[in-house]
Short mmCIF file of C-alpha atoms (C1' of nucleotides) in Angstrom, two decimals:
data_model
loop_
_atom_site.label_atom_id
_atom_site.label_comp_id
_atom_site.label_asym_id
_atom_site.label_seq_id
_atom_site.Cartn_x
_atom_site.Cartn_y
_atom_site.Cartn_z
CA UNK A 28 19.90 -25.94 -5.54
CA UNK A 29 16.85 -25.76 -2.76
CA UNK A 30 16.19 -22.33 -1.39
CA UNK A 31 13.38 -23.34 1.68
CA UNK A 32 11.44 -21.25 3.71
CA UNK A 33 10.00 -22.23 7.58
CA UNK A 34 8.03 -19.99 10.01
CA UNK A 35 9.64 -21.67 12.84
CA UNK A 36 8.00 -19.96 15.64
CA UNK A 37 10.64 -19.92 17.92
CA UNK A 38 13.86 -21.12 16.80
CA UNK A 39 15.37 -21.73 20.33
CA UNK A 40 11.75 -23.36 21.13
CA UNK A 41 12.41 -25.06 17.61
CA UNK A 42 16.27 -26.05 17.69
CA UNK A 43 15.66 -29.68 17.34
CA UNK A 44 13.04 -30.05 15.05
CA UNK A 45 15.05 -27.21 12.67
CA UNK A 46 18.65 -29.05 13.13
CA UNK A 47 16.72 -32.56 12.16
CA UNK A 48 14.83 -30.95 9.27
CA UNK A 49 18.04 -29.78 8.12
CA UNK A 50 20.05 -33.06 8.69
CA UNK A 51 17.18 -34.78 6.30
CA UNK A 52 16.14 -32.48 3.83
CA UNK A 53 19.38 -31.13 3.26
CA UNK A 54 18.41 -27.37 1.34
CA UNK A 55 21.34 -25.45 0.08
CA UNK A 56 19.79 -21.91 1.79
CA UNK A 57 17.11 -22.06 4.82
CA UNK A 58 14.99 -19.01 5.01
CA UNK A 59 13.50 -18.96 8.73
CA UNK A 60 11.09 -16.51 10.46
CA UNK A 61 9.88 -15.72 13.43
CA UNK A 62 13.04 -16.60 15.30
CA UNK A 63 11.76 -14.72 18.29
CA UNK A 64 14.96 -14.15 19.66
CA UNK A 65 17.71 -11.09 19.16
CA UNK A 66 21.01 -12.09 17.45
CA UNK A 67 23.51 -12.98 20.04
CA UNK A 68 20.35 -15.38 21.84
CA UNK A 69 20.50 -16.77 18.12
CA UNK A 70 22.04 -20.90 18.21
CA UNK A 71 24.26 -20.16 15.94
CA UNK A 72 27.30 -22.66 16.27
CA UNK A 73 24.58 -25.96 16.15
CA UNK A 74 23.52 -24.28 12.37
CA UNK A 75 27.30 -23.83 11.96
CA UNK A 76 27.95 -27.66 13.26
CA UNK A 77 25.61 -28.85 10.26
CA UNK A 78 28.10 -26.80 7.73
CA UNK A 79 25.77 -23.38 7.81
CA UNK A 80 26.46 -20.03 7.46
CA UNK A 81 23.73 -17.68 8.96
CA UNK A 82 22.94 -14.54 8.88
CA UNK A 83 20.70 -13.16 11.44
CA UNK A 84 17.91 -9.96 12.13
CA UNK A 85 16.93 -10.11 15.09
CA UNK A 86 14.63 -8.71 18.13
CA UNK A 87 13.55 -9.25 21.88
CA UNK A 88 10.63 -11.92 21.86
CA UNK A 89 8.91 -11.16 18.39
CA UNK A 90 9.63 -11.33 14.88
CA UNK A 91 13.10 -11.93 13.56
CA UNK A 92 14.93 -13.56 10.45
CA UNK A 93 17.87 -15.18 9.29
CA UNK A 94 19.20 -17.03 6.58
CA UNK A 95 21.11 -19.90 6.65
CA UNK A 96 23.31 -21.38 3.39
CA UNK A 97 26.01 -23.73 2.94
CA UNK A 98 27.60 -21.60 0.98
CA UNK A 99 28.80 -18.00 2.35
CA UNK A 100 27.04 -15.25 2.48
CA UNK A 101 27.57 -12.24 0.78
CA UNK A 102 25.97 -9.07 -0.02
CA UNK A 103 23.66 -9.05 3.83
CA UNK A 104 21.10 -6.20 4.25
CA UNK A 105 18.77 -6.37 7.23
CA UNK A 106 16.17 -3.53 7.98
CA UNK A 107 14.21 -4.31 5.00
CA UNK A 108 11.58 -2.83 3.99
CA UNK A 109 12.76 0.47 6.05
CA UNK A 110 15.53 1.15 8.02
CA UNK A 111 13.19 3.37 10.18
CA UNK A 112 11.03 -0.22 11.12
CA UNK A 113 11.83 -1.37 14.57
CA UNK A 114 10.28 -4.70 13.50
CA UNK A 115 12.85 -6.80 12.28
CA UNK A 116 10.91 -8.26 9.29
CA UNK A 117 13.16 -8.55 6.65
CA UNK A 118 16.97 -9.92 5.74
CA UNK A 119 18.11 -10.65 1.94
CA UNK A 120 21.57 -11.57 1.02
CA UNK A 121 23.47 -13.22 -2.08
CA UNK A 122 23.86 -16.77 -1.80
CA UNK A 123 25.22 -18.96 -4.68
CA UNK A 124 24.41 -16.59 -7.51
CA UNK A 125 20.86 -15.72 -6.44
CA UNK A 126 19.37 -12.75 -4.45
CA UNK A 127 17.58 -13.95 -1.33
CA UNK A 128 15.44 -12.30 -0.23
CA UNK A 129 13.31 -13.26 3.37
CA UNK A 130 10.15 -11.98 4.85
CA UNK A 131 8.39 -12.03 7.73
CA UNK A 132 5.13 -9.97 6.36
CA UNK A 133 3.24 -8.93 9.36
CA UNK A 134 -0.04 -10.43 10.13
CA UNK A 135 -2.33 -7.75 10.48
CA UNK A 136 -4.61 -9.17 13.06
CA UNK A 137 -7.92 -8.14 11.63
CA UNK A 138 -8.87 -5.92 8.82
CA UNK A 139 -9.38 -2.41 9.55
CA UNK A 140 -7.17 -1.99 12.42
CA UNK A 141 -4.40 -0.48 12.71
CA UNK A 142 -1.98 -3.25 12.53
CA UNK A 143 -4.07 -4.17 9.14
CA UNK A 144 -2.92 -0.59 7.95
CA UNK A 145 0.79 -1.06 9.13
CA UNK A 146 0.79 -4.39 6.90
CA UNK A 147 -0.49 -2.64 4.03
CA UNK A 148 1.97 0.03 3.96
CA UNK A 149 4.88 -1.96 4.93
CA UNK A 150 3.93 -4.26 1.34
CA UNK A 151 3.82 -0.87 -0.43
CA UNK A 152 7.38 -0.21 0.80
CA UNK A 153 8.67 -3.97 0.06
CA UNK A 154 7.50 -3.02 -3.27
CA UNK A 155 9.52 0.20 -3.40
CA UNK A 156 12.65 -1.43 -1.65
CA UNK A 157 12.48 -4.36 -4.50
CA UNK A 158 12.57 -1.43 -7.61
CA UNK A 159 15.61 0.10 -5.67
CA UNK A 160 17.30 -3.05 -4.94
CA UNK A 161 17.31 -5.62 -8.02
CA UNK A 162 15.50 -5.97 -11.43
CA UNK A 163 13.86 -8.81 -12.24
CA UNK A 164 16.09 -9.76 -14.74
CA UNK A 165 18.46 -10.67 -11.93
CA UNK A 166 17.92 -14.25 -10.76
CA UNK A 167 15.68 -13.20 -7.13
CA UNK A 168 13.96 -15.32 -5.16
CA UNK A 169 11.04 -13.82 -2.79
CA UNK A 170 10.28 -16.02 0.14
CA UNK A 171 8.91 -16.27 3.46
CA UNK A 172 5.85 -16.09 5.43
CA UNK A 173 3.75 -13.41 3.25
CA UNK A 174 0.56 -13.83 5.67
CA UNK A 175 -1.19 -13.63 2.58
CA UNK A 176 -3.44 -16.29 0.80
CA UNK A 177 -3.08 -15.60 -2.76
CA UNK A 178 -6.69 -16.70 -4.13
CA UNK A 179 -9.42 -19.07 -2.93
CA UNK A 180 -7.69 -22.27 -3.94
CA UNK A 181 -4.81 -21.55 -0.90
CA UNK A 182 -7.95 -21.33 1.83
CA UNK A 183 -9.72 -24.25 3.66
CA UNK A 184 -13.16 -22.50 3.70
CA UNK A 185 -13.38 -19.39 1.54
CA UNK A 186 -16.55 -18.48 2.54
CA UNK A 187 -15.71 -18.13 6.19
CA UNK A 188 -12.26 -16.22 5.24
CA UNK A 189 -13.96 -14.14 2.49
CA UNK A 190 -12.32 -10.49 3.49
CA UNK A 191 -10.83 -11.54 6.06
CA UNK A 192 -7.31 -11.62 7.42
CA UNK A 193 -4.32 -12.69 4.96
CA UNK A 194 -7.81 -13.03 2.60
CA UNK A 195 -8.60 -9.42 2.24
CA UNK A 196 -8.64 -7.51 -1.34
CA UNK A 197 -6.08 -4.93 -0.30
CA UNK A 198 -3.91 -7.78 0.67
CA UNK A 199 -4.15 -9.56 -2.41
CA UNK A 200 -3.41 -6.74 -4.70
CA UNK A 201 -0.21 -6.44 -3.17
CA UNK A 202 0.50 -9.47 -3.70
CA UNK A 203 -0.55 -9.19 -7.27
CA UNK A 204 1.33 -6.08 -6.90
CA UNK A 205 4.99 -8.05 -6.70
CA UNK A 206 3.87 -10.74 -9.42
CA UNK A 207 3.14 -7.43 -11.47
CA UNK A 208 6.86 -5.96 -11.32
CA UNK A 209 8.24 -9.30 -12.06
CA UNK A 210 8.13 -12.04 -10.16
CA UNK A 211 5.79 -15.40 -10.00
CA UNK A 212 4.37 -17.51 -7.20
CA UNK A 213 6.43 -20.36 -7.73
CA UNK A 214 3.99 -23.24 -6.33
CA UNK A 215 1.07 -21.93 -8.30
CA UNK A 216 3.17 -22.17 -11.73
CA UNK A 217 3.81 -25.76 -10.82
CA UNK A 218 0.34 -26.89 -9.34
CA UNK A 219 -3.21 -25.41 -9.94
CA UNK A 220 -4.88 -27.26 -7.66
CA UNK A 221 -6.91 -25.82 -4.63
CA UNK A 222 -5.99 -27.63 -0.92
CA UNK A 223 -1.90 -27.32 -0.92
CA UNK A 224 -1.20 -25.23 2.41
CA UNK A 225 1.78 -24.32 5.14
CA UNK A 226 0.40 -23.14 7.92
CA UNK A 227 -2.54 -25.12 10.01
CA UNK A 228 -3.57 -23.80 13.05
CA UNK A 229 -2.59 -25.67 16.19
CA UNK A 230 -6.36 -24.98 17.51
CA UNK A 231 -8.51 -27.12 16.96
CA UNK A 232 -6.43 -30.39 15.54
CA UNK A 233 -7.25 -28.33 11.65
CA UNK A 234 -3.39 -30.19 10.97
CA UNK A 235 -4.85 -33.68 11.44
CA UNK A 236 -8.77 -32.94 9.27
CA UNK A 237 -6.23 -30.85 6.64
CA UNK A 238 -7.69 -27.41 7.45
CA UNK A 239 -4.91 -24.83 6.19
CA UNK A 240 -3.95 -22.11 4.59
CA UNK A 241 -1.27 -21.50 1.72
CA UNK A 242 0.71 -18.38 3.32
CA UNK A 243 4.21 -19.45 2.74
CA UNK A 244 5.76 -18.78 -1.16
CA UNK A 245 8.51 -18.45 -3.34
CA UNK A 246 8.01 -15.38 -5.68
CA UNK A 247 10.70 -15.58 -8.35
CA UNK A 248 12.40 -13.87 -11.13
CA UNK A 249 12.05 -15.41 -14.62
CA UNK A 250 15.48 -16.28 -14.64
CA UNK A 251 15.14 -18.14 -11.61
CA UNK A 252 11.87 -19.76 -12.97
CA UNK A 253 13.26 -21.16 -15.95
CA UNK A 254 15.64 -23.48 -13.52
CA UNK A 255 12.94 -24.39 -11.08
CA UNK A 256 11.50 -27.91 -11.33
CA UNK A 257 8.87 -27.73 -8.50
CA UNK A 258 8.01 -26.61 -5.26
CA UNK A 259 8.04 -28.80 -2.19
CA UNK A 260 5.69 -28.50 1.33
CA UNK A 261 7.04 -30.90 3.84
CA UNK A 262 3.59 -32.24 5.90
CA UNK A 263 6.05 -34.19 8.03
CA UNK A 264 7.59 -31.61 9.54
CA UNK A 265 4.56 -30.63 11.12
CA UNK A 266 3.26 -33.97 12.57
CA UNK A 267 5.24 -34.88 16.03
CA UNK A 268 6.57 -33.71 19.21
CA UNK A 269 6.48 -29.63 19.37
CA UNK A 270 6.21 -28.43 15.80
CA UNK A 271 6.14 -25.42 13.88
CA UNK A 272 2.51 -24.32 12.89
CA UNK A 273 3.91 -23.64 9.60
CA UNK A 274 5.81 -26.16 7.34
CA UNK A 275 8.77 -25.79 5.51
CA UNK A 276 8.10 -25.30 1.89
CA UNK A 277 11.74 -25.62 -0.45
CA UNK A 278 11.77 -24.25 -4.16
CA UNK A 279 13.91 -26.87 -6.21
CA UNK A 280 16.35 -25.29 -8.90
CA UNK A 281 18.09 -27.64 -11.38
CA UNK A 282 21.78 -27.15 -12.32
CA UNK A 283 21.84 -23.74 -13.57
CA UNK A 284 23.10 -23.31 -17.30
"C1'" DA B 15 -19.64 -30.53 18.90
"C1'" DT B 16 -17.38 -24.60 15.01
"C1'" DG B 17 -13.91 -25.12 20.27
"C1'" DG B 18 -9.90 -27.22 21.27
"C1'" DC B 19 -2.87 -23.94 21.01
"C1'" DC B 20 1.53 -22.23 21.73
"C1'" DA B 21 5.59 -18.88 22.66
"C1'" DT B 22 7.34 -14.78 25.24
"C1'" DC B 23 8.23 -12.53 29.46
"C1'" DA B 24 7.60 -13.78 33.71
"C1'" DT B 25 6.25 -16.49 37.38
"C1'" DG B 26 -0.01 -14.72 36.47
"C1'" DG B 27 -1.80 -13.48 32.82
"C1'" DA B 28 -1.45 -10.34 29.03
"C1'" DT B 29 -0.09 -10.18 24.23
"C1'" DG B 30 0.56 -11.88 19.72
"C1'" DG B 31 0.08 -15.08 16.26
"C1'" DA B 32 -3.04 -16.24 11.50
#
DNA sequence: ATGGCCATCATGGATGGA
């Protein structure tokens, strides 16, 4: 089983690039953000064409999530972390077996402000929605664009980021926070090394001299964990005509027992 | 060379992204 995740920045912007990633890489679940559309703009009979279900959260011009599996769907909840957020943000659903669960975290902007303090307390209530939701003794995956770097090793230049955006100490305990209750950054288990990102800003040409950051993960249950075999980023997918500033970044699950 | 882009809504330029 592959579970991936892709910021796609646009999915109507994006259709073709997303319908030929799919075609090729073939996941089993497709956890997209930042569809900037609302639902009924969503394309949903070309995902349905390539044998997808989809489920979508959706807003005018910003945010938005949906998940698409080739198996159905069951289980949906949208309005995640809050029902009260008018972002949309956040969509899990059930899909072959495993809780999916995927995030748009917002950015933040810059630290101190009051988006910053927004993003903050929307993580603390991810954290509370997760306790009321699932254990994690279920099998749950945790994915999406977390517009967090975990540590040093997932930033280009440390130094310049130190305490900044998606760098900041606040930011990283909540992310600590979520591997605390449960769960484990998925890449990291598999690979140690410092210089694997997803997201390269199209300023700048940081994709071609490798300038990125790691922002994009797969936190998992231990159940879940004990199937994975590795996490892939797919580089590709960003080279080309009109990409995604992010890549697509699949967890890969062996037969389950 | 430390700056360079891109999408939305709208039809110029502000806003947001990370």
């Amino acid at each position: 089983m592959r579970i991936a995740t892709w910021n796609v920045n646009s999915v109507r912007a994006r259709l073709p690039r997303v319908l030929d990633w799919l075609a090729q890489a073939q996941p089993d679940v497709l956890c997209m953000q930042e569809l900037k559309c609302q639902a009924h703009q969503f394309p949903l009979e070309a995902f349905e064409d390539l044998g997808y279900n989809v489920a979508v959260h959706g807003q005018k011009s910003w945010n938005g999530v949906a998940i698409a599996s080739r198996t159905p769907l069951s289980g949906v909840v949208s309005g995640i972390p809050d029902d009260e957020d008018e972002q949309a943000r956040g969509i899990a659903a059930i899909a072959g077996g495993v809780l999916v669960v995927n995030l748009y975290v917002p950015n933040g902007q810059e630290v101190g402000s009051d988006k910053y303090a927004y993003k903050l307390q929307w993580l603390d209530k991810l954290r509370e929605w997760l306790g009321g939701e699932t254990t994690p003794d279920d099998d749950v995956v945790v994915c999406g664009d977390f517009n967090i770097c975990p540590d040093d090793r997932d930033v280009y230049d440390p130094e310049a980021w130190h305490e900044k955006i998606l760098c900041s100490t606040p930011e990283r305990e909540r992310f600590e926070g979520l591997k605390g209750w449960g769960l484990t950054d998925a890449h990291r288990h598999f690979d140690q090394s410092a210089g694997v990102y997803t997201w390269w800003n199209y300023r700048a040409a940081m994709f071609r001299r490798g300038l990125g950051l790691r922002i994009d993960h797969h936190l998992v249950s231990d159940s879940v964990l004990s199937r994975a075999v590795g996490v892939e980023v797919d580089q590709e997918a960003r080279k080309g005509e009109k990409p995604s500033d992010h890549a697509p970044v699949t967890l890969v699950l062996g037969d389950a027992a």
